[in-house]
Coordinates of C-alpha atoms and ligand atoms in Angstrom, one line a residue:
X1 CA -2.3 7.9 -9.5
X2 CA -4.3 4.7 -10.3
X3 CA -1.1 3.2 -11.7
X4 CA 0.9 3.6 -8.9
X5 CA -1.1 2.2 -6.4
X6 CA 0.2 0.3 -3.8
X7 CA 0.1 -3.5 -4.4
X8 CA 0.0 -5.9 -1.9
X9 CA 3.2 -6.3 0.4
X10 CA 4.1 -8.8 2.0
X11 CA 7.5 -9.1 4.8
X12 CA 9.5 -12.0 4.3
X13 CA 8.8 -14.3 6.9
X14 CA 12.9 -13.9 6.9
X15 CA 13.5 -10.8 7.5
X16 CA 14.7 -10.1 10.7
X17 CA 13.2 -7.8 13.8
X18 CA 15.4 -4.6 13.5
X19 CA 16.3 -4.5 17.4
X20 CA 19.6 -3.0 18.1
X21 CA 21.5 -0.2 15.8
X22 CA 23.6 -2.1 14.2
X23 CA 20.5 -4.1 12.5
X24 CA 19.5 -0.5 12.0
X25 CA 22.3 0.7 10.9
X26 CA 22.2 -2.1 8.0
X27 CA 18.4 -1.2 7.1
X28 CA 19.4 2.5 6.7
X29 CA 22.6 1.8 4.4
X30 CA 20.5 -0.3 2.2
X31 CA 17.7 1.8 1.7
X32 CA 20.1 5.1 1.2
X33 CA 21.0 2.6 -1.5
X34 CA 17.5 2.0 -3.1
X35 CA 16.5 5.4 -2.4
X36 CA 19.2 6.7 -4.5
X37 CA 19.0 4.2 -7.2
X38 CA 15.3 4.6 -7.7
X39 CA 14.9 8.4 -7.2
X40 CA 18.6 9.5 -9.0
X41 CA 19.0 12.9 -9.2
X42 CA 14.7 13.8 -9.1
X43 CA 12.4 15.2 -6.5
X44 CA 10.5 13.7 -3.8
X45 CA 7.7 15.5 -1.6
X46 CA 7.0 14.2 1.6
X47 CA 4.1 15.2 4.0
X48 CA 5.8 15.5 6.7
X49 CA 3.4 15.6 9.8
X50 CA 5.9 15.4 12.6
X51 CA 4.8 11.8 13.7
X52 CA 7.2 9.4 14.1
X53 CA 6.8 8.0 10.8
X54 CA 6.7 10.8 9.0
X55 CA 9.8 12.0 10.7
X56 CA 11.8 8.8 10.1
X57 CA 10.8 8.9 6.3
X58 CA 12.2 11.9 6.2
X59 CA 15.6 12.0 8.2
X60 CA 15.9 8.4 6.1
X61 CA 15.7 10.5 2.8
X62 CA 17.7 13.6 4.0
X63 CA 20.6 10.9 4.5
X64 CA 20.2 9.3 1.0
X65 CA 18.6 12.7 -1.1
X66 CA 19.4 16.3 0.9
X67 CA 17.6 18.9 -0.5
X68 CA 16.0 16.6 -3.7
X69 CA 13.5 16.1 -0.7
X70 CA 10.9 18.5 -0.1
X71 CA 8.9 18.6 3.1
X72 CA 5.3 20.0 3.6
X73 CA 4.1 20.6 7.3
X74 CA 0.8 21.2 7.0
X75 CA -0.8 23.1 9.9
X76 CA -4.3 21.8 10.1
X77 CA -4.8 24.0 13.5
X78 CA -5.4 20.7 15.1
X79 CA -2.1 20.2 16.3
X80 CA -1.0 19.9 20.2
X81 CA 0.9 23.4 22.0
X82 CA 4.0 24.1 19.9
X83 CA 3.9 20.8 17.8
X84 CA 4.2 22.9 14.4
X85 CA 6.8 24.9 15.9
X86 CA 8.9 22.0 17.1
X87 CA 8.8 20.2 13.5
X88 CA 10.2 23.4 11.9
X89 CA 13.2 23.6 14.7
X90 CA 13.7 20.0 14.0
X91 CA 14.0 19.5 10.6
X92 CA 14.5 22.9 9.1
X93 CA 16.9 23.8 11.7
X94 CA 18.2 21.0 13.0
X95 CA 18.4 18.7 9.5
X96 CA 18.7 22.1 7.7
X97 CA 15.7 20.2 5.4
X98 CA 13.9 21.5 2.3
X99 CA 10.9 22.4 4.0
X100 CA 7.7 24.1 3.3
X101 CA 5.1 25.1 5.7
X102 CA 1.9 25.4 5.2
X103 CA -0.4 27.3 8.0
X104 CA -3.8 26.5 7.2
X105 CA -5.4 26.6 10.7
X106 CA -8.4 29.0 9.1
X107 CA -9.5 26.7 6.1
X108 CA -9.4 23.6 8.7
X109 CA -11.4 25.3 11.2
X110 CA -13.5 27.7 8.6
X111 CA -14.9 24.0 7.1
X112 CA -15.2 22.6 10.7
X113 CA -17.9 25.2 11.7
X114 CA -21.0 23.1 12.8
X115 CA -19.8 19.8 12.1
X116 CA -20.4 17.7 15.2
X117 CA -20.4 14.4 13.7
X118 CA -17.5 12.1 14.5
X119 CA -17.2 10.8 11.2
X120 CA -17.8 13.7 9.6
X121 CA -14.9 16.3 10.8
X122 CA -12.7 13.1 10.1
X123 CA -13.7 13.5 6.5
X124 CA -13.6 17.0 6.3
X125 CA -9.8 17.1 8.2
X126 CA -8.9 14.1 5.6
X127 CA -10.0 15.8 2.3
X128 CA -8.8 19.5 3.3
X129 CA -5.9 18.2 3.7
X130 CA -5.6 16.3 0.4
X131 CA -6.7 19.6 -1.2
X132 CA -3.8 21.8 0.4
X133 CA -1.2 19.5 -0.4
X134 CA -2.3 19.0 -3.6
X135 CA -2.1 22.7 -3.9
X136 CA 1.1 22.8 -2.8
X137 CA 2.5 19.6 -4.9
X138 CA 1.2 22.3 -7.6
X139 CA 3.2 25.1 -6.7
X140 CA 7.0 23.2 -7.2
X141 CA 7.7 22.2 -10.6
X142 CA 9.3 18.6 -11.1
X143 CA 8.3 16.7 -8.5
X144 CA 8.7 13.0 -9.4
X145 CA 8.2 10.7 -6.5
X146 CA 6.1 11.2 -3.7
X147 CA 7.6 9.4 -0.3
X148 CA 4.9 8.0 2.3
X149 CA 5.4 7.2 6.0
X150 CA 3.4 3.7 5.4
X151 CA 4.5 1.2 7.9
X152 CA 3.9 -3.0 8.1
X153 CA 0.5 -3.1 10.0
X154 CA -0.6 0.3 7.9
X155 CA -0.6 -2.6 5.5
X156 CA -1.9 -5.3 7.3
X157 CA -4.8 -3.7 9.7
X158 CA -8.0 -4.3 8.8
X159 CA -10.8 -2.0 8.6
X160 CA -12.0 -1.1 12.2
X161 CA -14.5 0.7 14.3
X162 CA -13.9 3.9 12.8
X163 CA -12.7 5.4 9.8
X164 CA -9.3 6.0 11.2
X165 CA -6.1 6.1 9.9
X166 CA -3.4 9.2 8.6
X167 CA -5.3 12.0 7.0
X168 CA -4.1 12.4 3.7
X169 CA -5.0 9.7 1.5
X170 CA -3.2 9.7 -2.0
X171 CA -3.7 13.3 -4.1
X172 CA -5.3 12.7 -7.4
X173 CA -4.5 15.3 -9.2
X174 CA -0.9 15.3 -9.3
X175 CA 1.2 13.4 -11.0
X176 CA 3.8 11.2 -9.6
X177 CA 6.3 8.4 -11.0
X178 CA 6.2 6.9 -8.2
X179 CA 5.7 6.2 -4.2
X180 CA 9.3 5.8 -1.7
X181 CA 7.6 3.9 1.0
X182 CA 11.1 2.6 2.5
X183 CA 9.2 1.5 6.2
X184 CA 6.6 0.0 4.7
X185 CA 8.0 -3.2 5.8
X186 CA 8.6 -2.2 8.9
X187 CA 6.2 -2.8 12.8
X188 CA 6.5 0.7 14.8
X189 CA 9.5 -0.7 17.7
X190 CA 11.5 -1.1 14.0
X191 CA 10.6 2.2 13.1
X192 CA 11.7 3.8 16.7
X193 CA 15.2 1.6 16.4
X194 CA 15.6 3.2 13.2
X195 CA 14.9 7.1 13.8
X196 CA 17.3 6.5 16.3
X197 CA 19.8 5.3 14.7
X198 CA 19.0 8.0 11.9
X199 CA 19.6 10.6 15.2
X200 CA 16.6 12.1 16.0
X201 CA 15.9 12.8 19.6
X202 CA 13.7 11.3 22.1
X203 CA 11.2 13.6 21.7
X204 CA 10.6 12.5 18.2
X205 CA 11.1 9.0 18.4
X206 CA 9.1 8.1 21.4
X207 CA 6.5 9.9 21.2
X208 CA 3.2 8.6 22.0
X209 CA 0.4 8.4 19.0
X210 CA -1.3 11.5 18.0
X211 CA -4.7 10.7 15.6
X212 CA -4.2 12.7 12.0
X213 CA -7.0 14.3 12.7
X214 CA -5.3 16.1 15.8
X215 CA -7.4 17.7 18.4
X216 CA -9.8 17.9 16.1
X217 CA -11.1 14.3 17.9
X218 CA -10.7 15.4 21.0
X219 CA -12.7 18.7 21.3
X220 CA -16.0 16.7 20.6
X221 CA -19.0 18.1 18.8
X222 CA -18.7 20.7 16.7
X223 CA -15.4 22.5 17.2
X224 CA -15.0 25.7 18.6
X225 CA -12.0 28.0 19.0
X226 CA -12.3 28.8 22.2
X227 CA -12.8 25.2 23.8
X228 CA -10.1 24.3 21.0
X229 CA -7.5 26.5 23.1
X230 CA -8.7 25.5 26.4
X231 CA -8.5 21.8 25.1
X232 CA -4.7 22.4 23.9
X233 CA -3.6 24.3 26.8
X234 CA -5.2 22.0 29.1
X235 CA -3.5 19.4 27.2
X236 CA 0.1 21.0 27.7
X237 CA -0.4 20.9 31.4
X238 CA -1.1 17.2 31.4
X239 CA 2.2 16.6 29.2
X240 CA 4.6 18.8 31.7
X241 CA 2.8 17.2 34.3
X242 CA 3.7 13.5 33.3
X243 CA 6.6 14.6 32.3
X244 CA 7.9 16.1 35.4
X245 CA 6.2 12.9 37.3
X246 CA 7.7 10.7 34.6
X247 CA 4.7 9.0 34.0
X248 CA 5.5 9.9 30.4
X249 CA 7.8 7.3 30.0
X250 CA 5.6 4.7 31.3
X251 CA 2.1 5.5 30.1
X252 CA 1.5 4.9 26.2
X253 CA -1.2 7.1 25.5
X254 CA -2.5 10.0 27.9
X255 CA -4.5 13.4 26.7
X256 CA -7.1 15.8 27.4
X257 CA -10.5 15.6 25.3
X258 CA -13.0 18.8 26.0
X259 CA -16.8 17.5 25.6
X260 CA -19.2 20.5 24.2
X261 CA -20.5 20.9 27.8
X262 CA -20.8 23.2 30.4
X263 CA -21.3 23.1 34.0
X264 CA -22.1 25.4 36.9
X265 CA -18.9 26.3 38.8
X266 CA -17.8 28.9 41.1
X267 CA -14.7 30.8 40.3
X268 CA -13.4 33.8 42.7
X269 CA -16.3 33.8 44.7
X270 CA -18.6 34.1 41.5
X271 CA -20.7 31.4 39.3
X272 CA -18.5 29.9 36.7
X273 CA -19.6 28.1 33.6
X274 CA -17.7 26.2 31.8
X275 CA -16.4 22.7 30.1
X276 CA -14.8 20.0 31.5
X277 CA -11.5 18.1 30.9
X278 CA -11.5 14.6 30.9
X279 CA -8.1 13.1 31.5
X280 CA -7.4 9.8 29.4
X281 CA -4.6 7.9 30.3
X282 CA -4.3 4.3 28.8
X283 CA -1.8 1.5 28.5
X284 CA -2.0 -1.1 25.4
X285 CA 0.0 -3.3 23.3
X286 CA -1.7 -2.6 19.7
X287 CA -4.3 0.0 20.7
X288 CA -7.0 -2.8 20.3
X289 CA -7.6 -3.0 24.0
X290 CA -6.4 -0.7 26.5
X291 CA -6.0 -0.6 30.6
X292 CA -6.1 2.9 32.3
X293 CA -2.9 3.8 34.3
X294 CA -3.4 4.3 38.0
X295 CA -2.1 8.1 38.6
X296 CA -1.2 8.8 42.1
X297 CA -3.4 11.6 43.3
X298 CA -1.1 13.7 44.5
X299 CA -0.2 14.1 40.5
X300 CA -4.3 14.2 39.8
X301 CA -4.6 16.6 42.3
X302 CA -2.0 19.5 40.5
X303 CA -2.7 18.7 36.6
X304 CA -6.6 19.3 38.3
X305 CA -5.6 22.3 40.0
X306 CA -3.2 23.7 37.2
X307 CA -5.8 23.5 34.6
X308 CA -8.7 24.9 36.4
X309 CA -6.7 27.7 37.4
X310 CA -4.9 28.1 34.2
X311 CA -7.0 27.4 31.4
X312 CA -9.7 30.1 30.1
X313 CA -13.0 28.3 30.3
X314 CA -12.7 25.2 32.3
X315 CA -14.1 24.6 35.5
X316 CA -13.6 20.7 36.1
X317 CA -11.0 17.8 35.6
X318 CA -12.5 14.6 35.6
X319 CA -10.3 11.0 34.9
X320 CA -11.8 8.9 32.4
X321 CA -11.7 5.0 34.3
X322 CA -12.9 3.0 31.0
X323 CA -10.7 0.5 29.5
X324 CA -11.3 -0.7 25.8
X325 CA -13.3 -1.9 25.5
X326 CA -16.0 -0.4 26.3
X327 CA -14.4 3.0 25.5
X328 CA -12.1 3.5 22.7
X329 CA -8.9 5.5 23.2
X330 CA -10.0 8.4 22.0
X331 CA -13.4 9.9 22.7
X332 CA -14.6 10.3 19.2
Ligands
XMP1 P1 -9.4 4.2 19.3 O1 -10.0 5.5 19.7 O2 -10.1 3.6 18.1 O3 -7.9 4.5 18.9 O4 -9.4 3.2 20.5 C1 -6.9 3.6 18.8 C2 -5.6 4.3 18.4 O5 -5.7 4.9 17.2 C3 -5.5 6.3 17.3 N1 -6.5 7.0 16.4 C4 -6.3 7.5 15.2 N2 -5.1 7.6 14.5 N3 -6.3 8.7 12.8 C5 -5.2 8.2 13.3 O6 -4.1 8.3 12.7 C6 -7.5 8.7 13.4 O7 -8.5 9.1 13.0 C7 -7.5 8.0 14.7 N4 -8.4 7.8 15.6 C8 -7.8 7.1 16.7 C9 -5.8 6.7 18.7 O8 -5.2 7.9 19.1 C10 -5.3 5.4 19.4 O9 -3.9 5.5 19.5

């Protein structure tokens, strides 16, 4: 892969801010072009996580290449209520894509066993991932390009408090031409402009950030199945909550992270152990600093009251009131 490492890219201090669909419309039409041009009639895999840039990459290369383009969704069990199921509906249904998936919620979790460190799962998530798509680059024969959801400040940002960013580094072991990175260029509004113009919904386009390592920061310590469920069912009550409130369109980033302990409760007139969810709800421009949204309590009051009744093994909702700093966004 060493020869087709990115090099340094740099957006023309020309190029204009894609901000309506027509200037979309223009951007798609010319990179169908290059697409087509540089890939001709070979095959192109794609990772496709179900992110928004993932997702734009690939309606972007469905339009230029159909089926030349082959999708992996890889299940890392990590991902929020019905996300896997929603990228399948999407793009194998909806797009009619070439699309593989992968479920490998038991070798994710199977390594994740008594890893508590932060840093740590992060590593694990990022190479077991590498591993299975690797595996599964193996498994289809003439694949020549592999496409990459890299956007402009992917580029740009510099190395920060944690070792962030998308799971799934570059595979080493299989062979490629080349990379189709057609967003690299591209600051996330450009990208949102452009997936809708491509037609995906809402849903898709808007959504809010979601780490690649999943839930897998957000049930902190060493990772458990059980508090993994309660942590993603928890989490869907939140989501239907905001939506139904429509704080969902308002609020950028909002989730449920499930620390490794327990408290004393009481539960149908009985003591009741068990973990506690911590609402995070934050507003930011580039996720470097971030405000927490005022929820009215009335909406507090039912996503509390819907989880702890709900959701197997919780017993308190708290609301998480630090900005960033001194917290981060997420709580690992
Ligand atoms: P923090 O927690 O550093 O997060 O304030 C800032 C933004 O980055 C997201 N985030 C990640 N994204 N891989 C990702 O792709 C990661 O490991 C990761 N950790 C944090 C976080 O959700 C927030 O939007």
């Amino acid at each position: 892969m060493e020869e087709i490492k990115q090099q340094t890219v740099v957006r023309p201090e020309t190029m204009e801010r894609i901000t309506s669909s027509a200037l979309a419309e223009k951007f798609i039409s010319e990179q169908v072009e290059k697409i087509r041009a540089k890939v001709g009639e070979k095959k192109v895999l794609l990772a496709l996580s179900g992110g928004v840039d993932s997702s734009v990459v690939a309606a972007l290369l469905i339009k230029a290449i159909g089926k030349q383009l082959i999708c992996v969704h890889v299940n890392h069990g990590l991902m929020r209520k019905d996300e896997s199921e929603g990228v399948i509906k999407l793009f194998r249904d909806g797009l009619d894509a070439n699309l593989i998936y992968v479920d490998a919620t038991e070798r994710f979790l199977g390594r994740l066993v008594d890893v508590s460190d932060p840093e740590q799962k992060r590593k694990i998530i990022g190479d077991e991932f590498i591993r299975v798509f690797e595996e599964e680059a193996a498994k289809i024969r003439g694949i020549s390009f592999l496409a990459q959801g890299t956007i402009y400040p992917d580029i740009i940002e510099s190395k920060g408090v944690k070792a962030h960013h998308n799971v799934g580094g570059l595979p080493d072991d299989v062979e490629f031409e080349g990379l189709v990175e057609p967003l690299e260029l591209l600051y996330k509004d450009e990208v949102r402009v452009v997936g809708r113009a491509l037609g995906l919904p809402s849903s898709m386009v808007d959504r809010q950030p979601f780490p690649g390592p999943g839930l897998g920061v957000r049930c902190l310590g060493a990772i458990t199945r059980d508090r993994l469920n309660a942590l993603r069912e928890a989490d869907a009550i939140l989501r239907e909550e905001f939506d139904i409130c429509g704080l969902s369109k308002t609020v950028w980033q909002y989730f449920i992270a499930v620390p490794d302990v327990k408290s004393v409760g009481v539960k149908d007139g009985k003591r009741y152990e068990g973990w506690f969810a911590v609402i995070r709800a934050v507003n930011t421009v580039d996720a470097m600093t971030a405000t927490i949204e005022e929820i009215p309590y009335s909406v507090l009051n039912k996503i509390t009251s819907r989880i702890v009744s709900e959701v197997e093994g919780i017993n308190r909702v708290v609301y998480d009131l630090t900005p960033k700093p001194t917290g981060t966004i997420e709580w690992e």
